[in-house]
CSV table of C-alpha atoms in Angstrom, one decimal:
chain,number,residue,atom,x,y,z
A,1,ASP,CA,8.7,68.4,11.3
A,2,THR,CA,11.3,66.5,9.2
A,3,ALA,CA,9.3,64.7,6.6
A,4,VAL,CA,12.1,62.5,5.3
A,5,SER,CA,15.1,61.5,8.2
A,6,GLN,CA,18.6,59.6,7.4
A,7,THR,CA,21.7,59.5,9.5
A,8,PRO,CA,24.3,59.8,9.4
A,9,LYS,CA,24.7,62.4,7.2
A,10,TYR,CA,28.8,62.0,6.8
A,11,LEU,CA,30.2,58.8,7.0
A,12,VAL,CA,33.6,58.1,6.2
A,13,THR,CA,35.4,54.8,6.3
A,14,GLN,CA,38.0,52.7,5.2
A,15,MET,CA,37.9,50.3,2.3
A,16,GLY,CA,36.1,46.6,3.5
A,17,ASN,CA,34.5,47.7,5.7
A,18,ASP,CA,30.3,47.1,7.0
A,19,LYS,CA,28.5,49.8,7.5
A,20,SER,CA,24.5,51.0,7.7
A,21,ILE,CA,22.4,54.0,6.7
A,22,LYS,CA,18.9,54.3,8.6
A,23,CYS,CA,15.9,56.4,6.4
A,24,GLU,CA,13.0,57.3,8.4
A,25,GLN,CA,9.8,58.8,6.8
A,26,ASN,CA,6.5,60.1,8.9
A,27,LEU,CA,4.6,61.2,5.7
A,28,GLY,CA,2.2,58.1,5.8
A,29,HIS,CA,4.0,56.5,2.2
A,30,ASP,CA,3.8,53.2,1.0
A,31,THR,CA,6.7,53.3,-0.9
A,32,MET,CA,10.3,54.3,-0.2
A,33,TYR,CA,13.1,54.2,-1.8
A,34,TRP,CA,17.0,54.4,-2.4
A,35,TYR,CA,18.9,57.0,-4.7
A,36,LYS,CA,22.6,57.0,-5.5
A,37,GLN,CA,24.3,60.0,-6.7
A,38,ASP,CA,27.9,59.8,-8.4
A,39,SER,CA,30.5,62.7,-8.1
A,40,LYS,CA,29.7,63.4,-11.2
A,41,LYS,CA,25.8,64.2,-9.3
A,42,PHE,CA,23.9,61.8,-11.7
A,43,LEU,CA,21.2,59.9,-9.9
A,44,LYS,CA,20.5,56.9,-10.1
A,45,ILE,CA,18.3,54.7,-8.8
A,46,MET,CA,18.6,51.2,-6.5
A,47,PHE,CA,15.9,50.3,-4.8
A,48,SER,CA,12.7,50.5,-3.9
A,49,TYR,CA,10.0,49.4,-1.3
A,50,ASN,CA,6.2,49.3,-1.1
A,51,ASN,CA,4.9,48.4,2.3
A,52,LYS,CA,7.9,46.5,3.0
A,53,GLU,CA,8.0,44.2,0.0
A,54,LEU,CA,11.0,44.7,-2.9
A,55,ILE,CA,10.1,46.2,-6.1
A,56,ILE,CA,12.7,47.6,-8.1
A,57,ASN,CA,16.1,46.1,-7.8
A,58,GLU,CA,18.1,47.9,-10.1
A,59,THR,CA,21.4,46.0,-11.0
A,60,VAL,CA,22.9,46.7,-7.7
A,61,PRO,CA,25.6,44.9,-6.4
A,62,ASN,CA,24.2,42.0,-3.6
A,63,ARG,CA,26.9,43.9,-1.8
A,64,PHE,CA,24.2,45.7,-1.2
A,65,SER,CA,21.0,45.1,1.1
A,66,PRO,CA,17.8,46.5,2.1
A,67,LYS,CA,15.5,45.9,4.8
A,68,SER,CA,12.5,47.6,5.7
A,69,PRO,CA,10.8,46.8,8.7
A,70,ASP,CA,8.3,48.4,8.5
A,71,LYS,CA,6.7,50.9,5.8
A,72,ALA,CA,7.8,54.1,7.6
A,73,HIS,CA,11.4,52.9,7.3
A,74,LEU,CA,14.3,51.2,4.6
A,75,ASN,CA,17.9,51.0,6.0
A,76,LEU,CA,20.9,50.0,3.5
A,77,HIS,CA,23.2,47.9,4.5
A,78,ILE,CA,26.4,48.0,2.5
A,79,ASN,CA,29.1,44.9,2.7
A,80,SER,CA,33.0,45.3,2.0
A,81,LEU,CA,33.1,48.6,1.2
A,82,GLU,CA,34.8,49.9,-2.2
A,83,LEU,CA,36.5,53.1,-3.2
A,84,GLY,CA,33.5,53.4,-6.2
A,85,ASP,CA,30.5,53.6,-3.6
A,86,SER,CA,32.2,56.9,-2.2
A,87,ALA,CA,29.1,58.4,-2.8
A,88,VAL,CA,25.6,60.9,-2.1
A,89,TYR,CA,22.9,58.4,-0.4
A,90,PHE,CA,19.5,59.7,-0.4
A,91,CYS,CA,16.4,58.1,0.7
A,92,ALA,CA,13.5,58.9,-0.8
A,93,SER,CA,8.9,58.3,-0.1
A,94,SER,CA,5.9,58.8,-1.8
A,95,GLN,CA,2.8,57.8,-2.4
A,96,VAL,CA,1.3,57.7,-6.1
A,97,LYS,CA,-2.5,59.9,-5.7
A,98,ARG,CA,-2.8,59.3,-9.6
A,99,ILE,CA,-1.3,58.4,-12.5
A,100,SER,CA,2.7,59.2,-13.8
A,101,TYR,CA,2.1,61.2,-10.8
A,102,ASN,CA,4.7,59.9,-8.0
A,103,GLU,CA,5.7,62.8,-6.2
A,104,GLN,CA,9.7,61.6,-4.5
A,105,PHE,CA,10.3,63.7,-1.4
A,106,PHE,CA,14.0,62.7,-0.7
A,107,GLY,CA,15.6,63.2,3.0
A,108,PRO,CA,19.1,65.1,3.6
A,109,GLY,CA,21.0,62.8,2.3
A,110,THR,CA,24.0,61.1,3.5
A,111,ARG,CA,27.6,61.4,2.0
A,112,LEU,CA,29.8,58.4,2.2
A,113,THR,CA,33.4,58.3,1.8
A,114,VAL,CA,35.8,54.9,2.1
A,115,LEU,CA,39.5,55.4,1.6
B,1,ALA,CA,14.7,52.2,-23.9
B,2,GLN,CA,14.4,55.7,-21.5
B,3,LYS,CA,16.4,58.5,-22.0
B,4,ILE,CA,16.2,62.0,-20.5
B,5,THR,CA,18.5,65.1,-22.2
B,6,GLN,CA,19.6,68.0,-20.3
B,7,THR,CA,21.9,69.4,-23.2
B,8,GLN,CA,23.4,72.3,-21.3
B,9,PRO,CA,26.0,71.7,-18.1
B,10,GLY,CA,26.0,75.3,-17.1
B,11,MET,CA,23.4,78.8,-17.3
B,12,PHE,CA,24.1,82.0,-16.9
B,13,VAL,CA,21.4,84.5,-15.5
B,14,GLN,CA,21.2,88.1,-14.4
B,15,GLU,CA,19.1,88.5,-11.2
B,16,LYS,CA,15.4,89.1,-12.6
B,17,GLU,CA,15.8,87.6,-15.7
B,18,ALA,CA,14.0,85.0,-16.9
B,19,VAL,CA,15.8,81.6,-18.3
B,20,THR,CA,14.8,78.0,-19.6
B,21,LEU,CA,16.3,75.2,-19.1
B,22,ASP,CA,16.4,72.8,-21.7
B,23,CYS,CA,14.9,69.0,-21.3
B,24,THR,CA,14.1,66.2,-24.4
B,25,TYR,CA,13.5,62.7,-23.6
B,26,ASP,CA,13.1,59.7,-25.1
B,27,THR,CA,10.0,57.1,-24.8
B,28,SER,CA,7.9,54.9,-26.8
B,29,ASP,CA,5.1,54.7,-23.4
B,30,PRO,CA,2.0,56.4,-24.2
B,31,SER,CA,1.7,57.5,-20.8
B,32,TYR,CA,4.7,59.5,-18.4
B,33,GLY,CA,5.1,62.3,-16.0
B,34,LEU,CA,7.6,64.8,-15.7
B,35,PHE,CA,9.0,66.1,-12.6
B,36,TRP,CA,11.4,69.2,-12.2
B,37,TYR,CA,14.2,69.1,-8.9
B,38,LYS,CA,16.3,71.6,-7.7
B,39,GLN,CA,19.6,71.2,-5.7
B,40,PRO,CA,21.2,73.1,-3.8
B,41,SER,CA,24.9,73.5,-3.0
B,42,SER,CA,23.0,72.5,0.4
B,43,GLY,CA,22.4,69.2,-1.5
B,44,GLU,CA,19.0,68.4,-0.8
B,45,MET,CA,16.8,68.0,-3.4
B,46,ILE,CA,13.9,69.7,-3.6
B,47,PHE,CA,10.1,68.6,-5.9
B,48,LEU,CA,9.3,72.2,-8.2
B,49,ILE,CA,6.9,71.2,-10.6
B,50,TYR,CA,4.9,68.2,-12.3
B,51,GLN,CA,3.4,67.7,-16.1
B,52,GLY,CA,1.6,64.6,-16.6
B,53,SER,CA,2.0,63.1,-20.6
B,54,TYR,CA,-1.9,63.7,-20.7
B,55,ASP,CA,-2.6,67.3,-19.3
B,56,GLN,CA,-3.3,69.1,-21.4
B,57,GLN,CA,-2.0,72.6,-20.2
B,58,ASN,CA,1.1,73.9,-18.7
B,59,ALA,CA,2.2,73.5,-15.4
B,60,THR,CA,3.0,76.6,-13.4
B,61,GLU,CA,4.1,76.5,-9.9
B,62,GLY,CA,4.5,80.5,-8.5
B,63,ARG,CA,7.9,81.5,-10.5
B,64,TYR,CA,8.0,78.2,-12.5
B,65,SER,CA,6.7,76.7,-15.7
B,66,LEU,CA,7.2,74.0,-17.5
B,67,ASN,CA,7.0,74.8,-21.3
B,68,PHE,CA,5.2,70.7,-22.5
B,69,GLN,CA,5.9,70.1,-26.3
B,70,LYS,CA,5.0,66.8,-26.9
B,71,ALA,CA,5.6,66.3,-29.9
B,72,ARG,CA,9.2,67.3,-29.4
B,73,LYS,CA,9.2,65.1,-26.5
B,74,SER,CA,10.7,68.5,-24.2
B,75,ALA,CA,9.9,69.5,-20.9
B,76,ASN,CA,12.1,72.8,-20.6
B,77,LEU,CA,12.1,75.0,-17.0
B,78,VAL,CA,10.8,77.9,-17.0
B,79,ILE,CA,12.4,80.1,-14.3
B,80,SER,CA,10.4,83.6,-13.8
B,81,ALA,CA,12.4,86.8,-12.1
B,82,SER,CA,15.8,85.1,-10.8
B,83,GLN,CA,16.4,85.0,-8.2
B,84,LEU,CA,19.9,84.7,-6.5
B,85,GLY,CA,19.1,81.8,-4.2
B,86,ASP,CA,17.3,80.1,-7.7
B,87,SER,CA,21.3,79.4,-7.7
B,88,ALA,CA,21.4,75.5,-7.9
B,89,MET,CA,21.5,72.0,-9.6
B,90,TYR,CA,18.1,71.4,-12.0
B,91,PHE,CA,17.2,67.9,-12.7
B,92,CYS,CA,14.6,66.6,-15.5
B,93,ALA,CA,13.0,63.5,-14.6
B,94,MET,CA,10.6,61.2,-15.4
B,95,THR,CA,8.3,58.1,-14.4
B,96,PHE,CA,6.9,56.1,-16.8
B,97,MET,CA,4.2,53.5,-17.6
B,98,ASN,CA,6.2,50.0,-18.1
B,99,THR,CA,8.3,50.6,-14.6
B,100,GLY,CA,4.1,51.2,-12.8
B,101,PHE,CA,5.8,54.7,-12.9
B,102,GLN,CA,7.6,53.8,-9.7
B,103,LYS,CA,10.2,55.7,-9.6
B,104,LEU,CA,12.9,58.4,-10.7
B,105,VAL,CA,15.1,58.5,-13.8
B,106,PHE,CA,16.9,61.8,-14.0
B,107,GLY,CA,18.6,63.7,-16.2
B,108,THR,CA,21.7,64.8,-15.9
B,109,GLY,CA,21.5,68.0,-14.5
B,110,THR,CA,22.1,71.3,-15.3
B,111,ARG,CA,23.4,73.9,-13.3
B,112,LEU,CA,22.3,77.2,-12.5
B,113,LEU,CA,24.0,80.4,-11.5
B,114,VAL,CA,22.1,83.9,-10.8
B,115,SER,CA,24.3,87.0,-10.5
B,116,PRO,CA,23.7,90.5,-9.3
């Protein structure tokens, strides 16, 4: 059974378009995240939601808008795509069981290519 | 400011040998968590091991162990008896008290290549 799933796996689009990436987790976790991995493999958090409430927004351009319809889903909508948005986007989820132990389970990633 | 440094962009090891991947960090938080993740060429992120800053003993998970030296602010990953399947990117990551342990901050990663 897939724990954290993302669709689509690959997304190729033109500059200026709007696109969405969907994420679902079946682990019963309260917290979900979006991370961006750039071409140099550097991973950085973008957003975090806890029980549908936004708790982290890491100075991401407002062209990026996350939406959490329920605690099992966290979608990422990107408006007016730019070349620099090309990256791999990872969804993750976690349930903090004890202090500092925030093991995050990652989805397979969505490779976004903006032409 | 919190910073995680992985100074080895690439490491080579022969099959069945042990290898140490370095991770140093800088934080003034009294409480934090240390994680290692593996990213094979297929792209998924796989959790390997965790160490809490107050844990007295070094963490071990099978062939993985974390050499935690708190005073030196280092949390090196040791892989014993390397296997070909260990070839991957390895990321050191941390959670911090001042962000409520809510996000993982990653190092730049080390690419490990295991040769036969």
